[in-house]
Tab-separated table of C-alpha atoms and ligand atoms in Angstrom:
chain	number	residue	atom	x	y	z
A	1	UNK	CA	0.000	0.000	0.000
A	2	UNK	CA	2.846	2.379	0.888
A	3	UNK	CA	4.556	1.658	-2.388
A	4	UNK	CA	1.308	2.318	-4.298
A	5	UNK	CA	0.807	5.601	-2.459
A	6	UNK	CA	4.332	6.912	-3.023
A	7	UNK	CA	4.321	5.961	-6.678
A	8	UNK	CA	1.039	7.747	-7.534
A	9	UNK	CA	1.709	10.822	-5.402
A	10	UNK	CA	5.052	11.160	-7.200
A	11	UNK	CA	3.290	10.847	-10.604
A	12	UNK	CA	0.838	13.616	-9.602
A	13	UNK	CA	3.649	15.884	-8.435
A	14	UNK	CA	5.602	15.340	-11.657
A	15	UNK	CA	2.747	15.967	-14.131
A	16	UNK	CA	3.980	18.982	-16.113
A	17	UNK	CA	0.627	20.199	-17.485
A	18	UNK	CA	-3.105	19.526	-17.249
A	19	UNK	CA	-3.051	16.917	-20.052
A	20	UNK	CA	-0.341	14.895	-18.292
A	21	UNK	CA	-2.242	15.215	-15.037
A	22	UNK	CA	-5.406	13.870	-16.695
A	23	UNK	CA	-3.440	10.839	-17.939
A	24	UNK	CA	-2.258	10.203	-14.359
A	25	UNK	CA	-5.837	10.517	-13.081
A	26	UNK	CA	-7.133	7.929	-15.581
A	27	UNK	CA	-4.260	5.520	-14.889
A	28	UNK	CA	-4.832	5.728	-11.113
A	29	UNK	CA	-8.539	6.387	-10.512
A	30	UNK	CA	-10.184	5.705	-13.906
A	31	UNK	CA	-12.509	2.716	-14.447
A	32	UNK	CA	-9.565	0.624	-15.617
A	33	UNK	CA	-7.041	2.419	-13.397
A	34	UNK	CA	-4.800	0.671	-10.902
A	35	UNK	CA	-6.829	1.583	-7.810
A	36	UNK	CA	-10.039	0.292	-9.448
A	37	UNK	CA	-8.299	-2.992	-10.263
A	38	UNK	CA	-7.170	-3.306	-6.666
A	39	UNK	CA	-10.732	-2.632	-5.496
A	40	UNK	CA	-11.931	-5.480	-7.695
A	41	UNK	CA	-9.421	-7.851	-6.084
A	42	UNK	CA	-11.122	-7.270	-2.700
A	43	UNK	CA	-13.837	-9.787	-3.657
A	44	UNK	CA	-11.320	-12.624	-3.784
A	45	UNK	CA	-9.871	-11.878	-0.322
A	46	UNK	CA	-10.837	-13.542	2.906
A	47	UNK	CA	-12.948	-11.301	5.170
A	48	UNK	CA	-10.159	-10.468	7.658
A	49	UNK	CA	-7.808	-9.305	4.920
A	50	UNK	CA	-10.610	-7.404	3.158
A	51	UNK	CA	-11.419	-5.565	6.453
A	52	UNK	CA	-7.813	-4.389	6.558
A	53	UNK	CA	-7.229	-3.541	2.863
A	54	UNK	CA	-10.596	-1.930	1.912
A	55	UNK	CA	-10.417	1.141	4.241
A	56	UNK	CA	-6.769	1.715	3.293
A	57	UNK	CA	-7.682	1.613	-0.419
A	58	UNK	CA	-10.604	4.034	0.122
A	59	UNK	CA	-8.353	6.433	2.040
A	60	UNK	CA	-5.718	6.220	-0.695
A	61	UNK	CA	-8.344	6.945	-3.386
A	62	UNK	CA	-9.526	10.073	-1.481
A	63	UNK	CA	-5.974	11.249	-0.867
A	64	UNK	CA	-5.105	10.875	-4.548
A	65	UNK	CA	-8.265	12.710	-5.609
A	66	UNK	CA	-7.395	15.730	-3.483
A	67	UNK	CA	-3.751	15.646	-4.574
A	68	UNK	CA	-4.987	15.697	-8.199
A	69	UNK	CA	-7.313	18.665	-7.519
A	70	UNK	CA	-4.576	20.629	-5.761
A	71	UNK	CA	-2.109	19.983	-8.550
A	72	UNK	CA	-4.684	20.953	-11.193
A	73	UNK	CA	-5.355	24.281	-9.429
A	74	UNK	CA	-1.620	24.970	-9.181
A	75	UNK	CA	-1.128	24.219	-12.898
A	76	UNK	CA	-4.047	26.533	-13.828
A	77	UNK	CA	-2.656	29.391	-11.749
A	78	UNK	CA	0.744	28.966	-13.345
A	79	UNK	CA	-0.792	28.929	-16.871
A	80	UNK	CA	-2.766	32.133	-16.124
A	81	UNK	CA	0.358	33.821	-14.736
A	82	UNK	CA	2.180	32.872	-17.914
A	83	UNK	CA	-0.611	34.285	-20.137
A	84	UNK	CA	-0.822	37.539	-18.185
A	85	UNK	CA	2.919	37.999	-18.591
A	86	UNK	CA	2.582	37.654	-22.386
A	87	UNK	CA	-0.667	39.609	-22.998
A	88	UNK	CA	-0.730	43.274	-22.002
A	89	UNK	CA	-2.044	46.645	-23.166
A	90	UNK	CA	-0.301	49.996	-22.771
A	91	UNK	CA	-3.198	52.192	-21.667
A	92	UNK	CA	-1.014	55.288	-21.803
A	93	UNK	CA	-0.730	55.091	-25.630
A	94	UNK	CA	-2.584	57.969	-27.365
A	95	UNK	CA	-5.957	57.226	-29.003
A	96	UNK	CA	-5.873	56.995	-32.781
A	97	UNK	CA	-6.556	60.526	-34.148
A	98	UNK	CA	-8.502	59.003	-37.071
A	99	UNK	CA	-11.155	57.888	-34.612
A	100	UNK	CA	-11.355	61.125	-32.611
A	101	UNK	CA	-14.676	63.004	-32.586
A	102	UNK	CA	-14.899	66.681	-33.449
A	103	UNK	CA	-16.264	69.770	-31.745
A	104	UNK	CA	-19.433	70.969	-33.518
A	105	UNK	CA	-19.155	74.459	-35.054
A	106	UNK	CA	-22.014	75.663	-32.800
A	107	UNK	CA	-20.092	74.543	-29.698
A	108	UNK	CA	-16.873	76.063	-31.012
A	109	UNK	CA	-18.454	79.418	-31.861
A	110	UNK	CA	-20.348	79.497	-28.546
A	111	UNK	CA	-17.004	79.036	-26.767
A	112	UNK	CA	-15.462	81.818	-28.831
A	113	UNK	CA	-18.330	84.217	-28.060
A	114	UNK	CA	-18.310	83.412	-24.326
A	115	UNK	CA	-14.542	83.906	-24.232
A	116	UNK	CA	-14.646	87.366	-25.821
A	117	UNK	CA	-17.491	88.606	-23.622
A	118	UNK	CA	-15.943	87.061	-20.500
A	119	UNK	CA	-12.895	89.246	-21.141
A	120	UNK	CA	-15.270	92.238	-21.085
A	121	UNK	CA	-16.756	91.226	-17.738
A	122	UNK	CA	-19.902	89.373	-18.868
A	123	UNK	CA	-20.981	86.245	-16.965
A	124	UNK	CA	-22.944	83.391	-18.568
A	125	UNK	CA	-26.645	83.136	-17.625
A	126	UNK	CA	-29.147	80.405	-18.465
A	127	UNK	CA	-32.881	79.870	-18.673
A	128	UNK	CA	-35.260	77.023	-19.561
A	129	UNK	CA	-35.972	76.049	-23.180
A	130	UNK	CA	-39.601	75.344	-22.277
A	131	UNK	CA	-40.593	78.822	-21.098
A	132	UNK	CA	-43.794	80.349	-19.741
A	133	UNK	CA	-45.388	82.926	-21.993
A	134	UNK	CA	-44.928	85.659	-19.388
A	135	UNK	CA	-41.117	85.440	-19.584
A	136	UNK	CA	-41.049	84.850	-23.358
A	137	UNK	CA	-43.551	87.617	-24.235
A	138	UNK	CA	-45.383	89.701	-21.601
A	139	UNK	CA	-42.374	90.662	-19.488
A	140	UNK	CA	-40.611	91.685	-22.702
A	141	UNK	CA	-43.408	94.141	-23.478
A	142	UNK	CA	-44.967	91.863	-26.092
A	143	UNK	CA	-48.689	92.049	-25.268
A	144	UNK	CA	-51.019	89.128	-26.197
A	145	UNK	CA	-52.379	90.961	-29.234
A	146	UNK	CA	-48.912	92.112	-30.347
A	147	UNK	CA	-48.091	90.985	-33.912
A	148	UNK	CA	-44.640	89.795	-32.743
A	149	UNK	CA	-46.375	86.771	-31.186
A	150	UNK	CA	-47.444	85.663	-34.656
A	151	UNK	CA	-44.172	86.714	-36.284
A	152	UNK	CA	-42.262	84.408	-34.007
A	153	UNK	CA	-44.012	81.251	-35.332
A	154	UNK	CA	-44.220	79.963	-31.799
A	155	UNK	CA	-44.379	76.280	-30.820
A	156	UNK	CA	-46.918	75.872	-28.004
A	157	UNK	CA	-46.846	73.051	-25.442
A	158	UNK	CA	-50.079	71.145	-24.802
A	159	UNK	CA	-51.952	71.666	-21.513
A	160	UNK	CA	-53.932	68.923	-19.814
A	161	UNK	CA	-57.612	68.944	-20.928
A	162	UNK	CA	-59.557	71.370	-18.734
A	163	UNK	CA	-56.448	73.367	-17.765
A	164	UNK	CA	-56.985	76.750	-19.380
A	165	UNK	CA	-53.927	78.591	-18.166
A	166	UNK	CA	-51.900	79.967	-21.097
A	167	UNK	CA	-49.694	77.222	-22.565
A	168	UNK	CA	-45.937	77.120	-22.110
A	169	UNK	CA	-43.921	77.777	-25.264
A	170	UNK	CA	-40.596	76.601	-26.660
A	171	UNK	CA	-38.736	79.873	-26.174
A	172	UNK	CA	-38.648	81.796	-29.453
A	173	UNK	CA	-35.551	83.804	-28.474
A	174	UNK	CA	-33.024	84.044	-25.629
A	175	UNK	CA	-34.495	87.375	-24.471
A	176	UNK	CA	-36.531	85.755	-21.617
A	177	UNK	CA	-33.146	85.066	-19.986
A	178	UNK	CA	-32.803	88.876	-19.647
A	179	UNK	CA	-35.832	88.828	-17.334
A	180	UNK	CA	-34.646	85.811	-15.344
A	181	UNK	CA	-31.135	87.243	-14.935
A	182	UNK	CA	-32.475	90.569	-13.616
A	183	UNK	CA	-34.883	88.769	-11.270
A	184	UNK	CA	-32.201	86.427	-9.954
A	185	UNK	CA	-29.165	88.719	-9.835
A	186	UNK	CA	-30.529	92.275	-9.634
A	187	UNK	CA	-28.447	95.237	-10.833
A	188	UNK	CA	-25.774	96.205	-11.796
A	189	UNK	CA	-25.546	93.267	-14.161
A	190	UNK	CA	-23.564	92.062	-17.153
A	191	UNK	CA	-24.539	88.699	-18.652
A	192	UNK	CA	-24.620	86.809	-21.913
A	193	UNK	CA	-26.987	83.892	-22.440
A	194	UNK	CA	-26.225	81.440	-25.237
A	195	UNK	CA	-28.735	78.676	-25.947
A	196	UNK	CA	-31.304	76.909	-28.078
A	197	UNK	CA	-34.370	78.681	-29.426
A	198	UNK	CA	-37.293	77.385	-31.520
A	199	UNK	CA	-39.472	78.717	-34.326
A	200	UNK	CA	-41.694	76.884	-36.817
A	201	UNK	CA	-39.604	77.715	-39.880
A	202	UNK	CA	-37.520	75.539	-42.240
A	203	UNK	CA	-35.427	76.414	-45.303
A	204	UNK	CA	-31.779	76.885	-46.273
A	205	UNK	CA	-31.229	79.604	-43.680
A	206	UNK	CA	-33.872	78.591	-41.098
A	207	UNK	CA	-34.118	75.560	-38.862
A	208	UNK	CA	-36.954	74.984	-36.326
A	209	UNK	CA	-34.251	74.769	-33.643
A	210	UNK	CA	-31.337	77.164	-33.738
A	211	UNK	CA	-29.056	79.045	-31.344
A	212	UNK	CA	-28.926	82.615	-30.131
A	213	UNK	CA	-26.785	84.499	-27.690
A	214	UNK	CA	-28.346	87.281	-25.669
A	215	UNK	CA	-26.369	90.098	-24.093
A	216	UNK	CA	-27.522	92.371	-21.271
A	217	UNK	CA	-25.706	95.139	-19.398
A	218	UNK	CA	-27.490	97.126	-16.665
A	219	UNK	CA	-26.010	99.971	-14.661
A	220	UNK	CA	-26.907	103.456	-13.439
A	221	UNK	CA	-25.616	105.235	-16.525
A	222	UNK	CA	-25.272	102.619	-19.306
A	223	UNK	CA	-25.451	104.300	-22.721
A	224	UNK	CA	-25.983	103.541	-26.386
A	225	UNK	CA	-22.340	104.553	-26.989
A	226	UNK	CA	-21.276	101.688	-24.709
A	227	UNK	CA	-23.532	99.337	-26.668
A	228	UNK	CA	-21.836	100.417	-29.908
A	229	UNK	CA	-18.339	100.046	-28.489
A	230	UNK	CA	-19.121	96.616	-27.025
A	231	UNK	CA	-20.527	95.275	-30.299
A	232	UNK	CA	-17.678	96.716	-32.379
A	233	UNK	CA	-15.130	95.250	-30.034
A	234	UNK	CA	-16.882	91.877	-30.082
A	235	UNK	CA	-17.350	91.620	-33.857
A	236	UNK	CA	-13.747	92.624	-34.608
A	237	UNK	CA	-12.380	90.091	-32.144
A	238	UNK	CA	-14.763	87.381	-33.337
A	239	UNK	CA	-14.034	87.804	-37.060
A	240	UNK	CA	-10.351	88.561	-36.432
A	241	UNK	CA	-10.453	91.848	-38.361
A	242	UNK	CA	-8.771	95.060	-37.185
A	243	UNK	CA	-11.134	97.122	-39.303
A	244	UNK	CA	-14.752	96.124	-39.557
A	245	UNK	CA	-17.223	98.883	-40.383
A	246	UNK	CA	-20.578	98.549	-38.660
A	247	UNK	CA	-23.851	100.205	-39.582
A	248	UNK	CA	-26.412	100.826	-36.856
A	249	UNK	CA	-29.797	100.913	-38.557
A	250	UNK	CA	-32.864	102.205	-36.698
A	251	UNK	CA	-35.254	99.324	-36.071
A	252	UNK	CA	-37.974	98.216	-33.712
A	253	UNK	CA	-38.202	95.604	-30.962
A	254	UNK	CA	-40.904	95.803	-28.277
A	255	UNK	CA	-38.306	95.264	-25.513
A	256	UNK	CA	-35.783	97.949	-26.533
A	257	UNK	CA	-36.156	101.686	-27.152
A	258	UNK	CA	-34.424	102.943	-29.181
A	259	UNK	CA	-33.607	99.811	-31.170
A	260	UNK	CA	-30.954	99.198	-33.798
A	261	UNK	CA	-30.096	96.386	-36.136
A	262	UNK	CA	-26.397	96.053	-36.815
A	263	UNK	CA	-24.918	95.361	-40.261
A	264	UNK	CA	-21.284	94.623	-41.138
A	265	UNK	CA	-19.581	95.835	-44.315
A	266	UNK	CA	-19.053	93.058	-46.838
A	267	UNK	CA	-18.531	92.233	-50.501
A	268	UNK	CA	-20.054	89.450	-52.588
A	269	UNK	CA	-17.542	89.825	-55.423
A	270	UNK	CA	-17.141	86.654	-57.503
A	271	UNK	CA	-19.895	84.965	-55.498
A	272	UNK	CA	-17.818	84.720	-52.317
A	273	UNK	CA	-18.582	86.670	-49.202
A	274	UNK	CA	-15.806	88.840	-47.770
A	275	UNK	CA	-16.341	90.701	-44.520
A	276	UNK	CA	-14.788	94.111	-43.855
A	277	UNK	CA	-14.537	95.198	-47.510
A	278	UNK	CA	-16.855	96.176	-50.399
A	279	UNK	CA	-20.104	98.166	-50.533
A	280	UNK	CA	-22.694	95.682	-49.297
A	281	UNK	CA	-24.081	95.302	-45.796
A	282	UNK	CA	-25.005	92.125	-43.973
A	283	UNK	CA	-27.299	92.123	-40.945
A	284	UNK	CA	-25.803	90.277	-37.976
A	285	UNK	CA	-27.759	91.235	-34.874
A	286	UNK	CA	-30.541	93.132	-33.119
A	287	UNK	CA	-29.953	95.478	-30.203
A	288	UNK	CA	-31.138	98.500	-28.257
A	289	UNK	CA	-31.585	100.196	-24.908
A	290	UNK	CA	-33.663	98.081	-22.522
A	291	UNK	CA	-37.265	99.349	-22.449
A	292	UNK	CA	-38.274	100.820	-19.049
A	293	UNK	CA	-41.268	98.463	-18.947
A	294	UNK	CA	-38.929	95.487	-19.246
A	295	UNK	CA	-36.836	96.736	-16.304
A	296	UNK	CA	-40.009	97.231	-14.252
A	297	UNK	CA	-41.371	93.767	-15.163
A	298	UNK	CA	-38.103	92.227	-13.928
A	299	UNK	CA	-38.305	94.156	-10.643
A	300	UNK	CA	-35.802	96.958	-11.327
A	301	UNK	CA	-36.589	100.654	-10.867
A	302	UNK	CA	-36.440	102.280	-14.353
A	303	UNK	CA	-35.704	105.636	-12.704
A	304	UNK	CA	-32.538	104.220	-11.131
A	305	UNK	CA	-31.263	101.761	-13.749
A	306	UNK	CA	-30.784	101.630	-17.497
A	307	UNK	CA	-29.113	99.195	-19.823
A	308	UNK	CA	-28.509	97.809	-23.277
A	309	UNK	CA	-29.331	94.429	-24.767
A	310	UNK	CA	-28.520	92.573	-27.951
A	311	UNK	CA	-29.287	89.237	-29.549
A	312	UNK	CA	-27.636	87.354	-32.386
A	313	UNK	CA	-27.780	84.000	-34.105
A	314	UNK	CA	-24.870	81.741	-33.175
A	315	UNK	CA	-25.386	79.403	-36.152
A	316	UNK	CA	-25.449	82.367	-38.516
A	317	UNK	CA	-22.218	83.742	-37.042
A	318	UNK	CA	-20.656	80.276	-37.479
A	319	UNK	CA	-21.787	80.149	-41.138
A	320	UNK	CA	-20.312	83.602	-41.821
A	321	UNK	CA	-17.015	83.011	-40.056
A	322	UNK	CA	-16.313	79.494	-41.306
A	323	UNK	CA	-17.989	79.651	-44.748
A	324	UNK	CA	-20.665	77.020	-44.068
A	325	UNK	CA	-23.418	77.264	-46.722
A	326	UNK	CA	-26.504	75.410	-45.433
A	327	UNK	CA	-27.906	75.831	-41.927
A	328	UNK	CA	-29.945	72.616	-42.037
A	329	UNK	CA	-26.776	70.501	-42.398
A	330	UNK	CA	-25.751	71.705	-38.914
A	331	UNK	CA	-28.286	69.358	-37.362
A	332	UNK	CA	-28.215	66.370	-39.752
A	333	UNK	CA	-25.503	64.501	-37.754
A	334	UNK	CA	-23.805	63.543	-41.036
A	335	UNK	CA	-20.339	62.285	-40.066
A	336	UNK	CA	-18.751	63.575	-43.303
A	337	UNK	CA	-20.053	67.070	-42.530
A	338	UNK	CA	-18.979	66.861	-38.891
A	339	UNK	CA	-15.450	65.754	-39.869
A	340	UNK	CA	-15.177	68.514	-42.453
A	341	UNK	CA	-16.525	71.434	-40.432
A	342	UNK	CA	-15.791	70.152	-36.911
A	343	UNK	CA	-12.926	71.354	-34.735
A	344	UNK	CA	-10.202	69.369	-32.999
A	345	UNK	CA	-10.974	68.666	-29.354
A	346	UNK	CA	-7.634	70.159	-28.324
A	347	UNK	CA	-7.893	73.336	-30.431
A	348	UNK	CA	-9.325	75.366	-27.579
A	349	UNK	CA	-10.068	78.946	-28.677
A	350	UNK	CA	-8.230	81.679	-26.821
A	351	UNK	CA	-7.896	85.459	-27.161
A	352	UNK	CA	-4.209	85.064	-28.041
A	353	UNK	CA	-4.649	82.257	-30.604
A	354	UNK	CA	-7.297	80.051	-32.122
A	355	UNK	CA	-10.075	82.610	-32.478
B	401	LIG	N1	-34.789	88.803	-29.366
B	401	LIG	C1	-34.530	89.443	-30.645
B	401	LIG	C2	-34.772	88.422	-31.770
B	401	LIG	O1	-34.839	87.262	-31.496
B	401	LIG	C3	-33.127	89.980	-30.736
B	401	LIG	C4	-32.848	91.105	-29.768
B	401	LIG	C5	-32.334	90.852	-28.517
B	401	LIG	C6	-33.089	92.416	-30.132
B	401	LIG	C7	-32.068	91.879	-27.621
B	401	LIG	C8	-32.828	93.470	-29.271
B	401	LIG	C9	-32.314	93.189	-28.024
B	401	LIG	O2	-34.888	88.773	-32.927
C-alpha cells in the first residue's frame, strides 16, 4: 500500500501540465485504473484481509483525488500567470486621431463668443428652453395681441384637458433670460446667455431649432455709446479683423427703445462673401436700450437703472465666419459634414490664438 501511495503521489507531483495530469488521473482512478483494479481484487480476499485492505484503499483513493485537484489548481494558476505575462495593453498610448470626434461648429463658436465677452466682464446666464409665456412675451413688453407673437411662429406646449392657463412655449428667443437674470441677480448686471431657441420655420437659412446668444448690461448710466463700443469690439475680435465697419440701422423691438439692427460691411464679389470690404451690408444682430417696462417687469426701478441688450444668431455667425453654406446641415448629424466642419478637441479657442 505504501509503495502504491508513493508511486502515484510522485506521478501527480511530476505531471507537467493539465493533459499529463489527466493521464495520471485515468491511470490511477479511472474505471480501468490501478486503484479500481485493486478494489476489484477485494472480492477474492478472505474477510479479515478485506477488512484491513478496503479502508486503506478508500483512504488512498480520497488522498489521490485531493492531490490531483490541488495539482490541477496549481497548474491553472501557473498557466494564467504565464498568459498575463505575455498579454498586455499599454493604456497610456494615445488614441488613434482618425477615430477622434470633433467639436461641432455651434459649440466652437459658442465658446469663442463666451470667451470674448468674459474678457469684457460678462458672466454666462441660463434659462429654460420650455418657457412660460410671461417670460417669453409679456415681461418683454410683447402684449397678447402684439403681432410679434405671430411673427415668431411659436411652438406651443399642450396643456392637460380642462387646464386653461396659457400654454408654455418653446422659447422663441433668448431674451426671456434677460428677465430671469435681472430677477435672480438684480443690478448692476452684465450677462450673456447662449442657448437653443425654436421657431416653426424651415429652409436653407432657417431651422426649427437654432441658437442665439443674448447680451444684457445694466447699470446706473449705461449708454448707447457703450452698446456700440461693445458690439464693435466683439465683432472685430470674433471675425479677427482690425477694421470692420458697422452700420447701426434704426429698427424696432418691443423690448428695446431705441432699437438698432447692426450690419457689417461686406462684398459678394465673384460669389464669395468677404467681410470688412466692399459696398454691401449684412445684418448680424438686433440690439437697443432696454425698455423701461422690461426693467419694471423684472423688478428693477427704471428711474434708477438703465441698460442695453442685444441678440444674435450663433449658427449664422458660425456660417459667416467658417464659410458654411446650409444651416440645415448643422443638425443632420452627417459624419462627413462633422469631420469637415468640426474642430479638434484640443484646439481650444483663446484670445491670443485660435479665435
Ligand atoms: N430677441 C430678438 C430676436 O430674437 C433679438 C434682440 C435681442 C433684439 C435683444 C434686441 C435686443 O430677434
